PDB file of C-alpha atoms in Angstrom:
ATOM      1  CA  MET I   1      -9.216  41.991  97.411  1.00  0.00           C
ATOM      2  CA  ALA I   2      -8.406  38.697  99.145  1.00  0.00           C
ATOM      3  CA  MET I   3      -9.725  38.216 102.690  1.00  0.00           C
ATOM      4  CA  LEU I   4      -9.664  35.699 105.503  1.00  0.00           C
ATOM      5  CA  VAL I   5     -12.214  35.761 108.319  1.00  0.00           C
ATOM      6  CA  ASN I   6     -10.961  33.689 111.246  1.00  0.00           C
ATOM      7  CA  GLY I   7      -8.660  31.928 108.777  1.00  0.00           C
ATOM      8  CA  LEU I   8     -11.313  31.081 106.195  1.00  0.00           C
ATOM      9  CA  PRO I   9     -11.757  32.710 102.787  1.00  0.00           C
ATOM     10  CA  GLY I  10     -14.805  35.016 102.667  1.00  0.00           C
ATOM     11  CA  GLU I  11     -16.058  38.487 103.457  1.00  0.00           C
ATOM     12  CA  ALA I  12     -19.040  37.772 105.775  1.00  0.00           C
ATOM     13  CA  VAL I  13     -19.017  38.784 109.450  1.00  0.00           C
ATOM     14  CA  SER I  14     -21.917  38.194 111.821  1.00  0.00           C
ATOM     15  CA  ALA I  15     -24.356  41.013 112.246  1.00  0.00           C
ATOM     16  CA  LEU I  16     -23.968  40.368 115.997  1.00  0.00           C
ATOM     17  CA  ASP I  17     -20.244  41.110 115.908  1.00  0.00           C
ATOM     18  CA  ARG I  18     -19.344  43.832 118.411  1.00  0.00           C
ATOM     19  CA  GLY I  19     -16.952  45.387 115.915  1.00  0.00           C
ATOM     20  CA  PHE I  20     -19.927  46.052 113.609  1.00  0.00           C
ATOM     21  CA  ASN I  21     -22.320  47.133 116.382  1.00  0.00           C
ATOM     22  CA  TYR I  22     -20.089  49.159 118.645  1.00  0.00           C
ATOM     23  CA  GLY I  23     -16.743  49.708 116.915  1.00  0.00           C
ATOM     24  CA  ASP I  24     -15.361  47.369 119.583  1.00  0.00           C
ATOM     25  CA  GLY I  25     -12.075  46.432 118.007  1.00  0.00           C
ATOM     26  CA  VAL I  26      -8.785  47.666 116.556  1.00  0.00           C
ATOM     27  CA  PHE I  27      -7.057  47.580 113.179  1.00  0.00           C
ATOM     28  CA  ARG I  28      -3.775  48.319 111.425  1.00  0.00           C
ATOM     29  CA  THR I  29      -3.051  48.956 107.764  1.00  0.00           C
ATOM     30  CA  MET I  30       0.359  48.362 106.216  1.00  0.00           C
ATOM     31  CA  GLN I  31       2.325  47.908 103.010  1.00  0.00           C
ATOM     32  CA  LEU I  32       2.807  44.325 101.838  1.00  0.00           C
ATOM     33  CA  ARG I  33       5.899  43.819  99.680  1.00  0.00           C
ATOM     34  CA  HIS I  34       5.473  40.416  98.024  1.00  0.00           C
ATOM     35  CA  GLY I  35       3.355  39.533 101.015  1.00  0.00           C
ATOM     36  CA  ARG I  36       5.848  40.667 103.642  1.00  0.00           C
ATOM     37  CA  PRO I  37       4.522  43.462 105.837  1.00  0.00           C
ATOM     38  CA  TRP I  38       6.772  46.532 105.818  1.00  0.00           C
ATOM     39  CA  MET I  39       7.889  47.682 109.318  1.00  0.00           C
ATOM     40  CA  TRP I  40       6.237  44.633 110.922  1.00  0.00           C
ATOM     41  CA  ARG I  41       8.135  44.999 114.190  1.00  0.00           C
ATOM     42  CA  TRP I  42       6.531  48.407 114.752  1.00  0.00           C
ATOM     43  CA  GLN I  43       3.178  47.424 113.284  1.00  0.00           C
ATOM     44  CA  TYR I  44       2.740  44.420 115.539  1.00  0.00           C
ATOM     45  CA  ALA I  45       3.854  46.424 118.590  1.00  0.00           C
ATOM     46  CA  ARG I  46       1.184  49.046 117.851  1.00  0.00           C
ATOM     47  CA  LEU I  47      -1.478  46.396 117.265  1.00  0.00           C
ATOM     48  CA  ALA I  48      -0.551  44.621 120.509  1.00  0.00           C
ATOM     49  CA  ASP I  49      -0.600  47.863 122.512  1.00  0.00           C
ATOM     50  CA  ASP I  50      -3.964  48.883 121.038  1.00  0.00           C
ATOM     51  CA  ALA I  51      -5.443  45.437 121.783  1.00  0.00           C
ATOM     52  CA  ALA I  52      -4.195  45.550 125.348  1.00  0.00           C
ATOM     53  CA  ARG I  53      -5.696  49.021 125.849  1.00  0.00           C
ATOM     54  CA  LEU I  54      -9.121  47.603 124.914  1.00  0.00           C
ATOM     55  CA  ALA I  55      -8.581  44.283 126.741  1.00  0.00           C
ATOM     56  CA  LEU I  56      -8.767  42.362 123.438  1.00  0.00           C
ATOM     57  CA  THR I  57      -7.126  38.973 122.916  1.00  0.00           C
ATOM     58  CA  LEU I  58      -4.510  39.270 120.155  1.00  0.00           C
ATOM     59  CA  PRO I  59      -3.947  36.323 117.795  1.00  0.00           C
ATOM     60  CA  ASP I  60      -0.544  34.688 117.554  1.00  0.00           C
ATOM     61  CA  GLU I  61       1.961  36.883 115.720  1.00  0.00           C
ATOM     62  CA  GLN I  62       3.119  34.101 113.388  1.00  0.00           C
ATOM     63  CA  LEU I  63      -0.474  33.322 112.468  1.00  0.00           C
ATOM     64  CA  LEU I  64      -1.042  36.920 111.359  1.00  0.00           C
ATOM     65  CA  LEU I  65       2.234  36.894 109.396  1.00  0.00           C
ATOM     66  CA  ASP I  66       1.270  33.598 107.662  1.00  0.00           C
ATOM     67  CA  GLU I  67      -2.116  34.914 106.680  1.00  0.00           C
ATOM     68  CA  LEU I  68      -0.744  38.197 105.333  1.00  0.00           C
ATOM     69  CA  MET I  69       1.871  36.324 103.318  1.00  0.00           C
ATOM     70  CA  ALA I  70      -0.698  33.876 101.900  1.00  0.00           C
ATOM     71  CA  LEU I  71      -2.930  36.691 100.722  1.00  0.00           C
ATOM     72  CA  GLY I  72      -0.317  39.111  99.420  1.00  0.00           C
ATOM     73  CA  CYS I  73       2.545  36.991  98.130  1.00  0.00           C
ATOM     74  CA  GLU I  74       1.428  37.192  94.470  1.00  0.00           C
ATOM     75  CA  HIS I  75       1.492  40.968  94.406  1.00  0.00           C
ATOM     76  CA  PRO I  76       4.700  43.121  94.324  1.00  0.00           C
ATOM     77  CA  LEU I  77       2.870  45.741  96.373  1.00  0.00           C
ATOM     78  CA  ALA I  78      -0.385  45.463  98.267  1.00  0.00           C
ATOM     79  CA  VAL I  79      -2.260  47.056 101.151  1.00  0.00           C
ATOM     80  CA  GLY I  80      -2.525  44.653 104.069  1.00  0.00           C
ATOM     81  CA  LYS I  81      -5.075  45.137 106.850  1.00  0.00           C
ATOM     82  CA  ILE I  82      -5.639  43.374 110.176  1.00  0.00           C
ATOM     83  CA  VAL I  83      -8.885  43.867 112.065  1.00  0.00           C
ATOM     84  CA  ILE I  84      -9.468  42.355 115.507  1.00  0.00           C
ATOM     85  CA  THR I  85     -12.898  42.654 117.099  1.00  0.00           C
ATOM     86  CA  ARG I  86     -14.233  41.407 120.417  1.00  0.00           C
ATOM     87  CA  GLY I  87     -16.332  38.974 118.445  1.00  0.00           C
ATOM     88  CA  VAL I  88     -20.016  38.043 118.522  1.00  0.00           C
ATOM     89  CA  GLY I  89     -21.839  39.150 121.611  1.00  0.00           C
ATOM     90  CA  ALA I  90     -25.318  39.416 123.095  1.00  0.00           C
ATOM     91  CA  ARG I  91     -27.249  42.671 123.031  1.00  0.00           C
ATOM     92  CA  GLY I  92     -25.855  45.379 125.290  1.00  0.00           C
ATOM     93  CA  TYR I  93     -22.525  47.034 125.998  1.00  0.00           C
ATOM     94  CA  ALA I  94     -21.160  44.517 128.541  1.00  0.00           C
ATOM     95  CA  MET I  95     -18.033  42.730 127.338  1.00  0.00           C
ATOM     96  CA  ALA I  96     -18.773  39.627 129.373  1.00  0.00           C
ATOM     97  CA  GLY I  97     -21.156  38.183 126.830  1.00  0.00           C
ATOM     98  CA  ALA I  98     -18.720  38.230 123.943  1.00  0.00           C
ATOM     99  CA  GLY I  99     -17.390  35.036 122.436  1.00  0.00           C
ATOM    100  CA  ALA I 100     -14.041  34.452 120.674  1.00  0.00           C
ATOM    101  CA  PRO I 101     -12.447  37.465 118.959  1.00  0.00           C
ATOM    102  CA  THR I 102     -13.019  37.913 115.247  1.00  0.00           C
ATOM    103  CA  ARG I 103      -9.856  38.096 113.088  1.00  0.00           C
ATOM    104  CA  ILE I 104     -10.041  39.630 109.620  1.00  0.00           C
ATOM    105  CA  VAL I 105      -6.942  39.783 107.448  1.00  0.00           C
ATOM    106  CA  SER I 106      -7.011  41.165 103.953  1.00  0.00           C
ATOM    107  CA  ALA I 107      -4.730  42.184 101.079  1.00  0.00           C
ATOM    108  CA  THR I 108      -5.595  44.520  98.178  1.00  0.00           C
ATOM    109  CA  PRO I 109      -3.285  45.088  95.200  1.00  0.00           C
ATOM    110  CA  TRP I 110      -1.985  48.644  95.258  1.00  0.00           C
ATOM    111  CA  ALA I 111      -0.044  50.879  92.844  1.00  0.00           C
ATOM    112  CA  GLY I 112       1.318  53.092  95.636  1.00  0.00           C
ATOM    113  CA  TYR I 113       1.328  56.911  95.709  1.00  0.00           C
ATOM    114  CA  PRO I 114       2.874  59.248  93.132  1.00  0.00           C
ATOM    115  CA  ALA I 115       6.657  59.546  93.777  1.00  0.00           C
ATOM    116  CA  GLU I 116       6.428  63.347  93.793  1.00  0.00           C
ATOM    117  CA  TYR I 117       4.412  63.289  97.010  1.00  0.00           C
ATOM    118  CA  GLY I 118       7.439  62.037  98.861  1.00  0.00           C
ATOM    119  CA  GLU I 119      10.045  63.884  96.831  1.00  0.00           C
ATOM    120  CA  GLN I 120       8.430  67.284  96.358  1.00  0.00           C
ATOM    121  CA  GLY I 121       5.852  67.382  99.107  1.00  0.00           C
ATOM    122  CA  VAL I 122       2.068  67.692  99.281  1.00  0.00           C
ATOM    123  CA  ALA I 123      -0.592  70.315  99.939  1.00  0.00           C
ATOM    124  CA  ALA I 124      -2.874  70.293 102.988  1.00  0.00           C
ATOM    125  CA  ARG I 125      -5.737  72.279 104.436  1.00  0.00           C
ATOM    126  CA  TRP I 126      -7.178  72.868 107.869  1.00  0.00           C
ATOM    127  CA  CYS I 127     -10.299  70.869 108.669  1.00  0.00           C
ATOM    128  CA  GLU I 128     -13.307  72.445 110.315  1.00  0.00           C
ATOM    129  CA  LEU I 129     -13.993  69.315 112.461  1.00  0.00           C
ATOM    130  CA  ARG I 130     -12.414  69.367 115.844  1.00  0.00           C
ATOM    131  CA  LEU I 131     -11.375  66.058 117.451  1.00  0.00           C
ATOM    132  CA  SER I 132     -13.156  65.123 120.678  1.00  0.00           C
ATOM    133  CA  LEU I 133     -11.086  64.445 123.778  1.00  0.00           C
ATOM    134  CA  GLN I 134     -11.012  60.938 125.256  1.00  0.00           C
ATOM    135  CA  PRO I 135      -7.764  60.026 127.059  1.00  0.00           C
ATOM    136  CA  ARG I 136      -8.818  56.389 127.478  1.00  0.00           C
ATOM    137  CA  LEU I 137      -8.729  55.913 123.712  1.00  0.00           C
ATOM    138  CA  ALA I 138      -5.957  58.364 122.823  1.00  0.00           C
ATOM    139  CA  GLY I 139      -3.411  56.826 120.478  1.00  0.00           C
ATOM    140  CA  VAL I 140      -5.543  53.685 119.785  1.00  0.00           C
ATOM    141  CA  LYS I 141      -6.510  52.863 116.197  1.00  0.00           C
ATOM    142  CA  HIS I 142      -9.953  51.628 117.154  1.00  0.00           C
ATOM    143  CA  LEU I 143     -12.732  50.804 114.697  1.00  0.00           C
ATOM    144  CA  ASN I 144     -14.722  53.995 115.220  1.00  0.00           C
ATOM    145  CA  ARG I 145     -13.055  56.337 112.705  1.00  0.00           C
ATOM    146  CA  LEU I 146     -16.126  58.473 112.079  1.00  0.00           C
ATOM    147  CA  GLU I 147     -14.319  61.726 112.919  1.00  0.00           C
ATOM    148  CA  SER I 148     -11.763  60.974 110.241  1.00  0.00           C
ATOM    149  CA  VAL I 149     -14.502  60.094 107.740  1.00  0.00           C
ATOM    150  CA  LEU I 150     -16.307  63.377 108.392  1.00  0.00           C
ATOM    151  CA  ALA I 151     -13.109  65.432 108.283  1.00  0.00           C
ATOM    152  CA  ARG I 152     -12.071  63.831 104.967  1.00  0.00           C
ATOM    153  CA  SER I 153     -15.445  64.650 103.492  1.00  0.00           C
ATOM    154  CA  GLU I 154     -14.754  68.386 103.825  1.00  0.00           C
ATOM    155  CA  TRP I 155     -12.901  68.643 100.535  1.00  0.00           C
ATOM    156  CA  ASN I 156     -12.868  67.073  97.085  1.00  0.00           C
ATOM    157  CA  ASP I 157     -10.008  69.054  95.530  1.00  0.00           C
ATOM    158  CA  PRO I 158      -7.466  66.522  94.132  1.00  0.00           C
ATOM    159  CA  ALA I 159      -4.727  69.123  94.614  1.00  0.00           C
ATOM    160  CA  ILE I 160      -5.114  68.751  98.408  1.00  0.00           C
ATOM    161  CA  GLN I 161      -3.653  65.495  99.720  1.00  0.00           C
ATOM    162  CA  GLU I 162      -4.361  65.851 103.477  1.00  0.00           C
ATOM    163  CA  GLY I 163      -6.421  67.723 106.060  1.00  0.00           C
ATOM    164  CA  LEU I 164      -4.990  68.811 109.383  1.00  0.00           C
ATOM    165  CA  LEU I 165      -7.014  68.457 112.613  1.00  0.00           C
ATOM    166  CA  LEU I 166      -7.134  70.447 115.820  1.00  0.00           C
ATOM    167  CA  ASP I 167      -8.718  69.145 118.986  1.00  0.00           C
ATOM    168  CA  GLN I 168     -11.585  70.684 120.904  1.00  0.00           C
ATOM    169  CA  ASP I 169      -9.189  72.965 122.740  1.00  0.00           C
ATOM    170  CA  GLY I 170      -7.524  74.163 119.516  1.00  0.00           C
ATOM    171  CA  TRP I 171      -4.283  72.166 119.755  1.00  0.00           C
ATOM    172  CA  LEU I 172      -2.763  70.436 116.771  1.00  0.00           C
ATOM    173  CA  ALA I 173      -3.538  66.677 116.854  1.00  0.00           C
ATOM    174  CA  GLU I 174      -2.959  64.904 113.498  1.00  0.00           C
ATOM    175  CA  GLY I 175      -4.005  64.645 109.898  1.00  0.00           C
ATOM    176  CA  THR I 176      -7.085  62.740 108.738  1.00  0.00           C
ATOM    177  CA  MET I 177      -4.797  59.824 107.883  1.00  0.00           C
ATOM    178  CA  SER I 178      -1.413  60.845 109.211  1.00  0.00           C
ATOM    179  CA  ASN I 179       0.738  61.906 112.135  1.00  0.00           C
ATOM    180  CA  VAL I 180       2.242  65.411 111.928  1.00  0.00           C
ATOM    181  CA  TYR I 181       5.744  66.643 112.704  1.00  0.00           C
ATOM    182  CA  LEU I 182       7.455  70.002 112.897  1.00  0.00           C
ATOM    183  CA  LEU I 183      11.159  70.598 112.355  1.00  0.00           C
ATOM    184  CA  ARG I 184      12.425  73.520 114.390  1.00  0.00           C
ATOM    185  CA  GLU I 185      16.015  74.350 115.325  1.00  0.00           C
ATOM    186  CA  GLY I 186      17.362  70.811 115.305  1.00  0.00           C
ATOM    187  CA  GLU I 187      14.308  69.257 116.971  1.00  0.00           C
ATOM    188  CA  ILE I 188      11.391  67.248 115.685  1.00  0.00           C
ATOM    189  CA  LEU I 189       8.173  68.180 117.453  1.00  0.00           C
ATOM    190  CA  THR I 190       5.002  66.134 117.266  1.00  0.00           C
ATOM    191  CA  PRO I 191       1.642  66.579 119.087  1.00  0.00           C
ATOM    192  CA  LEU I 192       1.055  64.817 122.362  1.00  0.00           C
ATOM    193  CA  LEU I 193      -1.410  62.013 121.821  1.00  0.00           C
ATOM    194  CA  ASP I 194      -2.627  61.776 125.389  1.00  0.00           C
ATOM    195  CA  ARG I 195      -6.159  63.031 124.753  1.00  0.00           C
ATOM    196  CA  CYS I 196      -6.998  62.103 121.154  1.00  0.00           C
ATOM    197  CA  GLY I 197      -5.402  61.011 117.885  1.00  0.00           C
ATOM    198  CA  VAL I 198      -3.840  57.802 116.598  1.00  0.00           C
ATOM    199  CA  ASN I 199      -0.277  56.712 117.282  1.00  0.00           C
ATOM    200  CA  GLY I 200       1.272  55.295 114.074  1.00  0.00           C
ATOM    201  CA  ALA I 201       3.992  52.725 113.512  1.00  0.00           C
ATOM    202  CA  VAL I 202       6.164  55.277 111.664  1.00  0.00           C
ATOM    203  CA  ARG I 203       5.843  57.633 114.627  1.00  0.00           C
ATOM    204  CA  ASP I 204       7.287  54.898 116.845  1.00  0.00           C
ATOM    205  CA  TRP I 205      10.138  54.363 114.365  1.00  0.00           C
ATOM    206  CA  LEU I 206      10.957  58.051 114.427  1.00  0.00           C
ATOM    207  CA  THR I 207      10.951  58.064 118.209  1.00  0.00           C
ATOM    208  CA  GLU I 208      13.630  55.305 118.216  1.00  0.00           C
ATOM    209  CA  ASN I 209      15.733  56.539 115.301  1.00  0.00           C
ATOM    210  CA  ILE I 210      15.658  60.305 115.089  1.00  0.00           C
ATOM    211  CA  SER I 211      18.790  60.716 117.219  1.00  0.00           C
ATOM    212  CA  ASN I 212      20.734  59.036 114.405  1.00  0.00           C
ATOM    213  CA  PHE I 213      20.166  62.231 112.381  1.00  0.00           C
ATOM    214  CA  GLY I 214      21.420  64.552 115.103  1.00  0.00           C
ATOM    215  CA  LEU I 215      17.886  65.573 116.045  1.00  0.00           C
ATOM    216  CA  GLU I 216      15.865  65.468 119.262  1.00  0.00           C
ATOM    217  CA  PHE I 217      12.315  64.128 119.314  1.00  0.00           C
ATOM    218  CA  SER I 218       9.721  65.810 121.524  1.00  0.00           C
ATOM    219  CA  GLU I 219       5.988  65.386 122.101  1.00  0.00           C
ATOM    220  CA  LYS I 220       4.353  68.717 123.011  1.00  0.00           C
ATOM    221  CA  ARG I 221       1.195  70.679 122.910  1.00  0.00           C
ATOM    222  CA  LEU I 222       1.469  72.481 119.577  1.00  0.00           C
ATOM    223  CA  SER I 223      -0.698  75.186 118.097  1.00  0.00           C
ATOM    224  CA  ALA I 224      -1.589  76.056 114.494  1.00  0.00           C
ATOM    225  CA  ALA I 225       0.816  79.001 114.788  1.00  0.00           C
ATOM    226  CA  ASP I 226       3.630  76.637 115.821  1.00  0.00           C
ATOM    227  CA  LEU I 227       3.067  74.683 112.620  1.00  0.00           C
ATOM    228  CA  ILE I 228       3.057  77.799 110.404  1.00  0.00           C
ATOM    229  CA  ASP I 229       6.299  78.997 112.037  1.00  0.00           C
ATOM    230  CA  ALA I 230       8.127  75.661 111.650  1.00  0.00           C
ATOM    231  CA  ASP I 231      11.218  75.400 109.469  1.00  0.00           C
ATOM    232  CA  ALA I 232       9.677  72.308 107.829  1.00  0.00           C
ATOM    233  CA  VAL I 233       6.629  70.115 108.326  1.00  0.00           C
ATOM    234  CA  PHE I 234       6.090  66.483 107.366  1.00  0.00           C
ATOM    235  CA  LEU I 235       3.424  63.787 107.608  1.00  0.00           C
ATOM    236  CA  SER I 236       3.646  60.039 108.052  1.00  0.00           C
ATOM    237  CA  ASN I 237       1.669  56.834 107.956  1.00  0.00           C
ATOM    238  CA  SER I 238       2.396  53.228 107.095  1.00  0.00           C
ATOM    239  CA  LEU I 239       1.413  53.542 103.447  1.00  0.00           C
ATOM    240  CA  MET I 240       2.787  56.988 102.569  1.00  0.00           C
ATOM    241  CA  GLY I 241       5.964  56.648 104.626  1.00  0.00           C
ATOM    242  CA  ILE I 242       7.010  60.290 104.966  1.00  0.00           C
ATOM    243  CA  TRP I 243       5.588  63.166 102.949  1.00  0.00           C
ATOM    244  CA  PRO I 244       7.011  66.668 103.322  1.00  0.00           C
ATOM    245  CA  LEU I 245       4.325  69.355 103.591  1.00  0.00           C
ATOM    246  CA  ALA I 246       4.958  71.855 100.725  1.00  0.00           C
ATOM    247  CA  ARG I 247       1.894  74.104 101.092  1.00  0.00           C
ATOM    248  CA  LEU I 248      -0.773  74.960 103.609  1.00  0.00           C
ATOM    249  CA  GLY I 249      -2.943  77.853 102.461  1.00  0.00           C
ATOM    250  CA  GLU I 250      -0.581  80.715 101.745  1.00  0.00           C
ATOM    251  CA  ARG I 251       2.316  79.128 103.676  1.00  0.00           C
ATOM    252  CA  VAL I 252       4.892  77.420 101.468  1.00  0.00           C
ATOM    253  CA  TRP I 253       7.880  75.373 102.625  1.00  0.00           C
ATOM    254  CA  MET I 254      10.951  74.728 100.497  1.00  0.00           C
ATOM    255  CA  PRO I 255      12.283  71.147 100.097  1.00  0.00           C
ATOM    256  CA  SER I 256      14.407  69.961 103.008  1.00  0.00           C
ATOM    257  CA  PRO I 257      17.447  67.693 102.389  1.00  0.00           C
ATOM    258  CA  LEU I 258      17.165  66.544 105.983  1.00  0.00           C
ATOM    259  CA  LEU I 259      13.619  65.320 105.454  1.00  0.00           C
ATOM    260  CA  GLN I 260      14.656  63.503 102.287  1.00  0.00           C
ATOM    261  CA  ALA I 261      17.423  61.718 104.201  1.00  0.00           C
ATOM    262  CA  LEU I 262      14.935  60.766 106.889  1.00  0.00           C
ATOM    263  CA  ARG I 263      12.508  59.526 104.243  1.00  0.00           C
ATOM    264  CA  GLN I 264      15.094  57.408 102.482  1.00  0.00           C
ATOM    265  CA  ALA I 265      16.202  55.815 105.785  1.00  0.00           C
ATOM    266  CA  LEU I 266      12.650  54.909 106.538  1.00  0.00           C
ATOM    267  CA  LEU I 267      12.097  53.344 103.115  1.00  0.00           C
ATOM    268  CA  GLN I 268      15.062  51.027 103.701  1.00  0.00           C
ATOM    269  CA  GLN I 269      13.482  49.460 106.766  1.00  0.00           C
ATOM    270  CA  ALA I 270      12.430  45.826 106.466  1.00  0.00           C
TER     271      ALA I 270
END
C-alpha cells in the first residue's frame, strides 16, 4: 500500500484526530486503472455531498486526482481510497475546536474479483443485524462503519459473497458492502436511503442512465418478500461494478441478459 497523509508519504495520523476518536469524517473507495479513478465524476460528487452533509471542508478536486494518480499509476489495477476527517481537535464533541481537515489518500494493488461473479452471479444471505435509523446520516459514507463490520462477521462461508441488511423496521436497506436493486416488470427498484444506508456512486450512475435501457428507476420502501418475488436482483459498488444475485437461500434467479447489458455499459464508463 502507498499512502499520503496531508500530501506527505506515511501512515501516521494523530491520536487526537476526530476521525479516529469519533468517526468524524467521510471516505470513498474506488478502482484505479493505471492511477485514474474509475467513475470519478460520480465518486467526487458523492464525496462532496457527504462532506457537505457533515460540514467538512473538501480538498481541491485536482489535488485529490493528482495524489491518486501519483500513488496508483504504476499498477494496472488498484484500490484507491480517500478519507477526509475534521482533523485534530480538543477533547469533547464540539466541532469548533478542530483544526485543519486531515486528508488521507491511498492506493493498494488489487487483482480484482473473479469474472464469474459478474457473469454468473453471486450468493447472498440475510444478516441478523438490523441497521439503526438516523436520517441525518442516511446515505453518507461516514467513518463509523461498525454495523457493516458486525454484519460481515456473521458468516465465514466463502461460497457466500454478500449479506443483505434490513433496517430496524424490517425494510430492505442494502448489503454489507453494496447497494441492492430489484428488477420487476420493466422497472428497477432500490431501497429508499432516507433513514439509513450508504448511497454509492454506481447507484447515482444508474439513476442517470437507466432510462437508456427502457427501464424506470424508483426508490421505494421494499420488503424481504419484494426481493424474493423480483424477476432479478443485482448488487453494486465501486469495486464490484454490478453483480447479479444468483442465489439467496432456496431462491435461485436465472441469468438476465438485461443485467449483463447494464453491467457492460457500466464497465465502459471512464
